[in-house]
């Protein structure tokens, strides 16, 4: 009977599995004492309930039933208008025609994967990269290959060599406060990568959900600004406002728009009109800038707390670069260090992290690395958790 009732799963179901964060949640459920640096989620105290409540009331008062009705697949025009100054501040000068609303950056990525990828296509990613994106690309049958990066991001010469040796459908890049390394690609590198995209006629997907969480240094214009016809730009309000809004924004070159929209209809018809209306009101709220400023300040203090404890507690063998923004610190251990193997011991000691293998196309490449997400634990817990981790690494690495 089992055989008869077993669902016939698509091949893509076998190419992917639930992510390491889900596995960790299952393992650590109910552990009140645990400090988790695993999930890249905002601090609960930074979620702006006080802004969302009046924005919801304003949305319903101003938009009436339209906030509860079906709307255009591309997204509500007032929201797309409200996004223009946000995009312009990142060097992206576009009209509302090119702005598409997605259901989170995650929904946008899936929409793009569906629109762009055929079985056997090659997608190039950074080493390391954001794991869930690899899962999306593989679910559409893509062959995902990674290219070498250094502290300043993707190495143009390595990308050039890759693009010269095989046909590549898309390059997936996270130029600003990268998940998982926290690094930012310089303007010079962005220009060099854009030149390669144009020269080889390859499209890039620029995933940029962290750039407003800047602690220091000067903003760098988006990769998009260097090659607007070759880049699909993807951002969201999950990290600065609230993930539950599920508001993602895409800047889509006109030649791709029809396919993206036709396929989005099949995915979810549209992103919720209700949350789009609320998000529009939030983007217009005079207090928004102060909220983002306070969030940035909070995360800067957490980053500093983490770095201070690690600096005092770890010697020589472990290295990291202090990120200028975003949510992540990337720790690199000695060659023989195995972050996957150490995880159960760390959990016993009351601290969780994500092993670097989760961010590598070839998991073994990331064995001696781990990602620490400092945003969600409360400030004293960041210090406590970092001390536990440092002790664990000293004893077992
Ligand atoms: C690099 C990156 N892209 C996309 C996402 C998805 O974000 P959302 O769908 O909430 O906009 C995340 C979330 O952690 C992320 O880190």
Tab-separated table of C-alpha atoms and ligand atoms in Angstrom:
chain	number	residue	atom	x	y	z
A	1	UNK	CA	0.000	0.000	0.000
A	2	UNK	CA	2.823	2.343	0.882
A	3	UNK	CA	4.171	2.118	-2.659
A	4	UNK	CA	0.778	2.842	-4.215
A	5	UNK	CA	0.104	5.869	-2.024
A	6	UNK	CA	3.618	7.309	-2.137
A	7	UNK	CA	3.446	10.652	-3.955
A	8	UNK	CA	5.368	10.849	-7.182
A	9	UNK	CA	7.678	13.726	-6.387
A	10	UNK	CA	9.188	15.940	-9.041
A	11	UNK	CA	12.919	15.628	-9.597
A	12	UNK	CA	13.385	19.090	-8.075
A	13	UNK	CA	12.099	17.803	-4.731
A	14	UNK	CA	15.025	15.438	-4.617
A	15	UNK	CA	17.529	18.125	-5.597
A	16	UNK	CA	16.736	20.175	-2.478
A	17	UNK	CA	16.008	19.541	1.169
A	18	UNK	CA	14.888	21.634	4.131
A	19	UNK	CA	17.537	24.126	5.163
A	20	UNK	CA	20.056	24.048	8.014
A	21	UNK	CA	18.159	26.762	9.891
A	22	UNK	CA	15.033	24.549	9.972
A	23	UNK	CA	17.162	21.627	11.162
A	24	UNK	CA	18.638	23.779	13.925
A	25	UNK	CA	15.218	25.073	15.001
A	26	UNK	CA	14.013	21.487	15.349
A	27	UNK	CA	17.098	20.562	17.353
A	28	UNK	CA	16.913	23.520	19.721
A	29	UNK	CA	13.144	23.973	20.157
A	30	UNK	CA	12.291	24.891	23.759
A	31	UNK	CA	15.930	25.626	24.732
A	32	UNK	CA	15.374	28.878	26.692
A	33	UNK	CA	19.023	28.998	27.771
A	34	UNK	CA	20.363	28.880	24.222
A	35	UNK	CA	21.862	31.974	22.596
A	36	UNK	CA	21.325	31.582	18.894
A	37	UNK	CA	23.523	33.327	16.351
A	38	UNK	CA	21.967	31.087	13.685
A	39	UNK	CA	19.013	32.888	12.093
A	40	UNK	CA	19.416	36.127	10.151
A	41	UNK	CA	16.286	37.568	11.748
A	42	UNK	CA	15.813	41.107	13.088
A	43	UNK	CA	15.773	41.792	16.834
A	44	UNK	CA	12.151	41.392	18.029
A	45	UNK	CA	12.530	44.735	19.847
A	46	UNK	CA	13.365	46.412	16.543
A	47	UNK	CA	10.117	45.316	14.886
A	48	UNK	CA	8.096	48.536	14.672
A	49	UNK	CA	4.695	47.578	16.095
A	50	UNK	CA	4.223	51.247	17.023
A	51	UNK	CA	4.642	52.305	13.381
A	52	UNK	CA	2.702	49.446	11.808
A	53	UNK	CA	-0.455	49.949	13.867
A	54	UNK	CA	-1.166	53.540	12.711
A	55	UNK	CA	0.105	52.712	9.189
A	56	UNK	CA	-2.494	49.929	9.006
A	57	UNK	CA	-5.223	52.304	10.116
A	58	UNK	CA	-4.108	54.921	7.601
A	59	UNK	CA	-3.917	52.286	4.854
A	60	UNK	CA	-7.478	51.124	5.447
A	61	UNK	CA	-8.798	54.683	5.829
A	62	UNK	CA	-7.048	55.963	2.705
A	63	UNK	CA	-7.296	52.926	0.440
A	64	UNK	CA	-10.635	51.527	1.623
A	65	UNK	CA	-11.656	48.214	0.027
A	66	UNK	CA	-8.796	48.486	-2.510
A	67	UNK	CA	-6.465	47.428	0.319
A	68	UNK	CA	-8.409	44.168	0.554
A	69	UNK	CA	-8.961	43.581	-3.159
A	70	UNK	CA	-6.925	41.877	-5.877
A	71	UNK	CA	-4.521	44.266	-7.525
A	72	UNK	CA	-2.010	44.354	-10.366
A	73	UNK	CA	0.596	41.595	-10.515
A	74	UNK	CA	3.393	44.152	-10.892
A	75	UNK	CA	2.362	45.793	-7.638
A	76	UNK	CA	0.355	48.806	-6.515
A	77	UNK	CA	1.501	52.005	-8.219
A	78	UNK	CA	1.722	54.139	-5.031
A	79	UNK	CA	4.078	51.577	-3.501
A	80	UNK	CA	6.222	51.476	-6.611
A	81	UNK	CA	6.301	55.301	-6.515
A	82	UNK	CA	7.257	55.286	-2.837
A	83	UNK	CA	10.174	52.983	-3.687
A	84	UNK	CA	11.740	55.367	-6.223
A	85	UNK	CA	13.594	57.574	-3.689
A	86	UNK	CA	14.773	54.464	-1.798
A	87	UNK	CA	16.216	53.089	-5.029
A	88	UNK	CA	17.632	56.460	-6.153
A	89	UNK	CA	19.632	56.650	-2.899
A	90	UNK	CA	21.370	53.448	-4.031
A	91	UNK	CA	22.217	54.829	-7.481
A	92	UNK	CA	19.192	53.257	-9.158
A	93	UNK	CA	17.362	55.842	-11.260
A	94	UNK	CA	14.279	54.175	-12.734
A	95	UNK	CA	10.625	54.836	-13.459
A	96	UNK	CA	7.796	52.892	-11.842
A	97	UNK	CA	7.550	50.815	-15.056
A	98	UNK	CA	10.708	48.925	-14.095
A	99	UNK	CA	9.788	48.451	-10.436
A	100	UNK	CA	8.042	45.206	-9.534
A	101	UNK	CA	6.703	44.226	-6.121
A	102	UNK	CA	7.614	40.706	-4.996
A	103	UNK	CA	6.598	38.591	-2.029
A	104	UNK	CA	9.828	39.182	-0.160
A	105	UNK	CA	13.188	39.038	-1.886
A	106	UNK	CA	12.688	35.264	-1.560
A	107	UNK	CA	9.587	35.425	-3.753
A	108	UNK	CA	11.459	37.590	-6.239
A	109	UNK	CA	14.304	35.086	-6.438
A	110	UNK	CA	11.918	32.241	-7.116
A	111	UNK	CA	10.116	34.318	-9.735
A	112	UNK	CA	13.448	35.042	-11.447
A	113	UNK	CA	14.596	31.433	-11.233
A	114	UNK	CA	11.373	30.343	-12.907
A	115	UNK	CA	11.629	33.012	-15.605
A	116	UNK	CA	15.305	32.529	-16.447
A	117	UNK	CA	16.383	28.965	-15.862
A	118	UNK	CA	16.102	25.798	-17.882
A	119	UNK	CA	17.355	22.375	-16.815
A	120	UNK	CA	21.135	22.280	-17.239
A	121	UNK	CA	21.694	26.065	-17.291
A	122	UNK	CA	24.710	27.314	-15.391
A	123	UNK	CA	24.349	29.870	-12.597
A	124	UNK	CA	27.513	31.369	-11.142
A	125	UNK	CA	27.538	32.331	-7.466
A	126	UNK	CA	30.077	33.751	-5.036
A	127	UNK	CA	32.054	31.434	-2.744
A	128	UNK	CA	30.507	31.425	-0.159
A	129	UNK	CA	26.968	32.559	-0.993
A	130	UNK	CA	23.420	32.726	0.387
A	131	UNK	CA	22.386	29.053	0.589
A	132	UNK	CA	18.634	29.364	-0.080
A	133	UNK	CA	19.356	31.006	-3.440
A	134	UNK	CA	21.395	27.984	-4.486
A	135	UNK	CA	18.403	25.859	-3.541
A	136	UNK	CA	16.088	27.932	-5.744
A	137	UNK	CA	18.446	27.751	-8.730
A	138	UNK	CA	18.882	23.999	-8.298
A	139	UNK	CA	15.127	23.513	-8.011
A	140	UNK	CA	14.900	24.744	-11.614
A	141	UNK	CA	17.550	22.270	-12.679
A	142	UNK	CA	20.450	24.715	-12.808
A	143	UNK	CA	24.038	23.669	-12.399
A	144	UNK	CA	25.339	26.064	-9.732
A	145	UNK	CA	29.070	26.788	-9.793
A	146	UNK	CA	30.974	29.125	-7.504
A	147	UNK	CA	33.824	31.525	-8.191
A	148	UNK	CA	36.645	32.615	-5.933
A	149	UNK	CA	36.196	35.700	-3.784
A	150	UNK	CA	38.441	37.627	-1.426
A	151	UNK	CA	37.736	40.176	1.310
A	152	UNK	CA	36.483	42.632	-1.330
A	153	UNK	CA	34.057	40.166	-2.882
A	154	UNK	CA	34.067	38.408	-6.174
A	155	UNK	CA	37.402	38.418	-8.011
A	156	UNK	CA	36.790	39.793	-11.528
A	157	UNK	CA	39.608	37.744	-13.101
A	158	UNK	CA	38.057	34.534	-11.730
A	159	UNK	CA	34.658	35.512	-13.107
A	160	UNK	CA	36.188	36.383	-16.468
A	161	UNK	CA	37.852	32.956	-16.632
A	162	UNK	CA	34.546	31.263	-15.783
A	163	UNK	CA	32.541	33.253	-18.336
A	164	UNK	CA	35.174	32.540	-20.995
A	165	UNK	CA	35.017	28.764	-20.580
A	166	UNK	CA	31.310	27.936	-20.487
A	167	UNK	CA	27.916	29.430	-21.323
A	168	UNK	CA	26.487	31.045	-18.186
A	169	UNK	CA	22.831	32.004	-17.794
A	170	UNK	CA	23.127	34.233	-14.747
A	171	UNK	CA	25.532	35.437	-12.081
A	172	UNK	CA	24.073	35.803	-8.576
A	173	UNK	CA	25.795	38.458	-6.470
A	174	UNK	CA	25.429	40.007	-3.015
A	175	UNK	CA	27.673	43.075	-3.280
A	176	UNK	CA	26.735	44.827	-0.010
A	177	UNK	CA	27.088	43.329	3.499
A	178	UNK	CA	27.003	39.900	1.982
A	179	UNK	CA	25.148	37.040	3.596
A	180	UNK	CA	27.097	35.171	4.984
A	181	UNK	CA	30.448	37.040	5.101
A	182	UNK	CA	29.332	40.621	5.790
A	183	UNK	CA	31.786	41.894	3.157
A	184	UNK	CA	31.121	44.661	0.647
A	185	UNK	CA	32.358	44.844	-2.912
A	186	UNK	CA	34.191	48.099	-3.720
A	187	UNK	CA	32.883	50.476	-6.396
A	188	UNK	CA	35.919	49.582	-8.506
A	189	UNK	CA	35.117	45.860	-8.322
A	190	UNK	CA	31.484	46.542	-9.168
A	191	UNK	CA	32.556	48.470	-12.264
A	192	UNK	CA	34.910	45.649	-13.290
A	193	UNK	CA	32.212	42.997	-12.808
A	194	UNK	CA	29.691	45.117	-14.733
A	195	UNK	CA	32.180	45.391	-17.637
A	196	UNK	CA	32.428	41.593	-17.699
A	197	UNK	CA	28.655	41.188	-17.685
A	198	UNK	CA	28.351	43.520	-20.665
A	199	UNK	CA	31.323	42.003	-22.509
A	200	UNK	CA	30.080	38.422	-22.079
A	201	UNK	CA	26.388	39.350	-22.459
A	202	UNK	CA	25.468	37.717	-19.155
A	203	UNK	CA	22.707	38.736	-16.766
A	204	UNK	CA	23.342	39.286	-13.047
A	205	UNK	CA	20.913	39.042	-10.159
A	206	UNK	CA	21.947	41.551	-7.488
A	207	UNK	CA	20.533	40.592	-4.081
A	208	UNK	CA	20.687	43.621	-1.804
A	209	UNK	CA	18.586	43.280	1.344
A	210	UNK	CA	21.126	44.673	3.870
A	211	UNK	CA	22.494	47.917	2.396
A	212	UNK	CA	20.396	50.217	4.622
A	213	UNK	CA	21.940	48.628	7.725
A	214	UNK	CA	25.200	50.572	7.409
A	215	UNK	CA	27.236	51.219	10.595
A	216	UNK	CA	30.056	53.205	9.043
A	217	UNK	CA	31.877	54.057	5.820
A	218	UNK	CA	30.266	55.507	2.710
A	219	UNK	CA	27.435	53.928	0.753
A	220	UNK	CA	28.453	52.297	-2.533
A	221	UNK	CA	26.100	52.535	-5.510
A	222	UNK	CA	24.440	49.294	-6.525
A	223	UNK	CA	26.048	47.065	-9.134
A	224	UNK	CA	22.893	47.828	-11.163
A	225	UNK	CA	24.060	51.439	-11.632
A	226	UNK	CA	27.080	50.194	-13.603
A	227	UNK	CA	25.113	47.998	-16.043
A	228	UNK	CA	21.348	48.656	-15.838
A	229	UNK	CA	20.491	46.435	-18.820
A	230	UNK	CA	22.459	43.482	-17.476
A	231	UNK	CA	21.284	43.434	-13.852
A	232	UNK	CA	18.058	42.477	-12.124
A	233	UNK	CA	18.090	44.211	-8.756
A	234	UNK	CA	16.389	42.671	-5.751
A	235	UNK	CA	15.765	44.172	-2.329
A	236	UNK	CA	13.222	43.984	0.480
A	237	UNK	CA	12.006	45.687	3.622
A	238	UNK	CA	12.429	42.567	5.765
A	239	UNK	CA	15.621	43.657	7.520
A	240	UNK	CA	14.838	47.322	8.171
A	241	UNK	CA	11.067	47.107	8.745
A	242	UNK	CA	9.632	43.627	9.215
A	243	UNK	CA	9.990	40.251	7.489
A	244	UNK	CA	6.280	39.566	7.977
A	245	UNK	CA	5.382	42.352	5.559
A	246	UNK	CA	6.855	40.097	2.855
A	247	UNK	CA	7.499	43.151	0.726
A	248	UNK	CA	10.201	42.618	-1.840
A	249	UNK	CA	11.131	45.017	-4.626
A	250	UNK	CA	12.667	44.120	-7.983
A	251	UNK	CA	14.056	46.316	-10.720
A	252	UNK	CA	13.541	44.306	-13.876
A	253	UNK	CA	14.957	45.211	-17.325
A	254	UNK	CA	11.971	45.769	-19.676
A	255	UNK	CA	12.861	42.783	-21.914
A	256	UNK	CA	12.304	40.401	-18.976
A	257	UNK	CA	9.191	42.016	-17.526
A	258	UNK	CA	6.553	40.080	-19.468
A	259	UNK	CA	7.946	36.677	-18.517
A	260	UNK	CA	8.426	37.674	-14.877
A	261	UNK	CA	4.834	38.934	-14.611
A	262	UNK	CA	3.234	36.028	-16.475
A	263	UNK	CA	4.971	33.549	-14.175
A	264	UNK	CA	4.249	35.517	-11.001
A	265	UNK	CA	0.548	35.161	-11.779
A	266	UNK	CA	1.006	31.425	-11.467
A	267	UNK	CA	3.046	31.710	-8.272
A	268	UNK	CA	0.845	33.985	-6.162
A	269	UNK	CA	-1.243	36.196	-8.500
A	270	UNK	CA	0.250	39.229	-6.769
A	271	UNK	CA	1.853	40.225	-3.502
A	272	UNK	CA	-0.870	40.987	-0.922
A	273	UNK	CA	-2.591	44.338	-1.635
A	274	UNK	CA	-3.101	44.755	2.087
A	275	UNK	CA	0.560	44.578	3.026
A	276	UNK	CA	1.461	46.677	0.005
A	277	UNK	CA	-0.932	49.382	1.228
A	278	UNK	CA	0.505	49.201	4.746
A	279	UNK	CA	4.065	49.260	3.400
A	280	UNK	CA	3.276	52.336	1.297
A	281	UNK	CA	2.060	54.142	4.406
A	282	UNK	CA	5.155	53.026	6.304
A	283	UNK	CA	7.475	54.344	3.585
A	284	UNK	CA	5.675	57.705	3.768
A	285	UNK	CA	5.836	57.863	7.581
A	286	UNK	CA	8.055	60.705	8.851
A	287	UNK	CA	9.219	58.463	11.728
A	288	UNK	CA	10.596	55.780	9.413
A	289	UNK	CA	14.079	57.303	9.169
A	290	UNK	CA	14.349	57.499	12.975
A	291	UNK	CA	13.267	53.859	13.249
A	292	UNK	CA	15.892	52.686	10.747
A	293	UNK	CA	18.496	54.859	12.487
A	294	UNK	CA	17.702	53.294	15.870
A	295	UNK	CA	17.841	49.788	14.367
A	296	UNK	CA	21.225	50.478	12.792
A	297	UNK	CA	22.475	51.812	16.125
A	298	UNK	CA	21.265	48.725	17.982
A	299	UNK	CA	22.918	46.337	15.517
A	300	UNK	CA	26.145	48.355	15.584
A	301	UNK	CA	26.281	47.923	19.371
A	302	UNK	CA	25.647	44.186	19.017
A	303	UNK	CA	28.349	43.845	16.385
A	304	UNK	CA	30.762	45.690	18.675
A	305	UNK	CA	29.823	43.481	21.642
A	306	UNK	CA	30.393	40.334	19.607
A	307	UNK	CA	33.701	41.554	18.195
A	308	UNK	CA	34.956	42.690	21.620
A	309	UNK	CA	34.259	39.335	23.270
A	310	UNK	CA	35.746	37.362	20.373
A	311	UNK	CA	38.824	39.598	20.288
A	312	UNK	CA	39.405	39.029	23.992
A	313	UNK	CA	38.605	35.300	23.887
A	314	UNK	CA	40.130	33.965	20.682
A	315	UNK	CA	43.748	34.034	19.742
A	316	UNK	CA	45.389	33.843	16.372
A	317	UNK	CA	43.882	30.730	14.895
A	318	UNK	CA	40.489	32.240	14.189
A	319	UNK	CA	40.172	35.261	11.939
A	320	UNK	CA	37.365	37.569	10.921
A	321	UNK	CA	36.763	40.947	9.353
A	322	UNK	CA	34.591	43.450	11.166
A	323	UNK	CA	31.571	44.118	8.933
A	324	UNK	CA	30.583	47.740	8.196
A	325	UNK	CA	26.922	46.786	8.262
A	326	UNK	CA	24.384	44.016	7.885
A	327	UNK	CA	23.776	41.156	10.278
A	328	UNK	CA	26.694	38.783	9.898
A	329	UNK	CA	30.191	38.064	11.123
A	330	UNK	CA	32.092	35.302	9.351
A	331	UNK	CA	34.595	33.333	11.346
A	332	UNK	CA	37.372	31.377	9.689
A	333	UNK	CA	39.188	28.678	11.637
A	334	UNK	CA	42.376	26.745	11.047
A	335	UNK	CA	42.346	24.277	8.169
A	336	UNK	CA	41.594	21.294	10.414
A	337	UNK	CA	38.714	22.996	12.225
A	338	UNK	CA	35.305	21.416	11.547
A	339	UNK	CA	32.368	23.714	12.365
A	340	UNK	CA	29.795	21.020	11.482
A	341	UNK	CA	31.357	18.544	13.897
A	342	UNK	CA	31.590	21.133	16.683
A	343	UNK	CA	27.938	22.200	16.478
A	344	UNK	CA	26.454	19.580	18.894
A	345	UNK	CA	29.106	20.539	21.474
A	346	UNK	CA	28.332	24.236	20.992
A	347	UNK	CA	24.598	23.561	21.415
A	348	UNK	CA	25.355	21.689	24.648
A	349	UNK	CA	27.320	24.735	25.773
A	350	UNK	CA	24.292	26.926	25.006
A	351	UNK	CA	25.252	28.653	21.763
A	352	UNK	CA	24.142	28.090	18.174
A	353	UNK	CA	25.674	29.173	14.874
A	354	UNK	CA	25.364	28.150	11.245
A	355	UNK	CA	28.281	26.109	9.917
A	356	UNK	CA	29.888	27.639	6.840
A	357	UNK	CA	29.227	24.479	4.846
A	358	UNK	CA	25.594	25.654	4.501
A	359	UNK	CA	26.829	28.538	2.336
A	360	UNK	CA	29.003	26.568	-0.034
A	361	UNK	CA	28.108	24.897	-3.311
A	362	UNK	CA	30.520	22.175	-2.230
A	363	UNK	CA	29.849	21.932	1.538
A	364	UNK	CA	33.348	20.577	2.300
A	365	UNK	CA	34.838	23.904	1.122
A	366	UNK	CA	33.268	25.657	4.104
A	367	UNK	CA	34.055	23.162	6.871
A	368	UNK	CA	36.424	25.470	8.748
A	369	UNK	CA	34.085	28.475	8.697
A	370	UNK	CA	30.924	29.569	10.494
A	371	UNK	CA	28.416	32.420	10.344
A	372	UNK	CA	27.357	34.421	13.364
A	373	UNK	CA	24.193	36.492	13.070
A	374	UNK	CA	24.370	39.053	15.854
A	375	UNK	CA	21.066	40.871	15.316
A	376	UNK	CA	18.446	38.764	17.029
A	377	UNK	CA	19.832	37.936	20.520
A	378	UNK	CA	19.411	40.702	23.124
A	379	UNK	CA	22.620	42.672	23.767
A	380	UNK	CA	23.586	40.880	27.031
A	381	UNK	CA	22.911	37.550	25.306
A	382	UNK	CA	25.254	38.510	22.466
A	383	UNK	CA	28.018	38.885	25.066
A	384	UNK	CA	27.054	35.693	26.899
A	385	UNK	CA	26.764	33.686	23.688
A	386	UNK	CA	30.054	35.015	22.301
A	387	UNK	CA	31.861	34.044	25.526
A	388	UNK	CA	30.389	30.520	25.341
A	389	UNK	CA	31.406	30.226	21.701
A	390	UNK	CA	34.924	31.476	22.316
A	391	UNK	CA	35.351	28.959	25.159
A	392	UNK	CA	34.032	26.184	22.947
A	393	UNK	CA	36.339	27.083	20.062
A	394	UNK	CA	39.365	27.326	22.373
A	395	UNK	CA	38.702	23.902	23.845
A	396	UNK	CA	37.710	21.953	20.786
A	397	UNK	CA	39.131	23.548	17.688
B	1	LIG	C1	20.686	37.590	0.958
B	1	LIG	C2	19.240	37.388	1.226
B	1	LIG	N1	18.378	37.426	0.204
B	1	LIG	C3	17.065	37.246	0.394
B	1	LIG	C4	16.552	37.013	1.646
B	1	LIG	C5	15.071	36.813	1.784
B	1	LIG	O1	14.502	37.894	2.428
B	1	LIG	P1	12.975	38.267	2.328
B	1	LIG	O2	12.287	37.254	1.494
B	1	LIG	O3	12.468	38.292	3.714
B	1	LIG	O4	12.959	39.622	1.686
B	1	LIG	C6	17.396	36.960	2.749
B	1	LIG	C7	16.879	36.675	4.097
B	1	LIG	O5	17.581	36.351	5.026
B	1	LIG	C8	18.786	37.153	2.529
B	1	LIG	O6	19.675	37.102	3.521
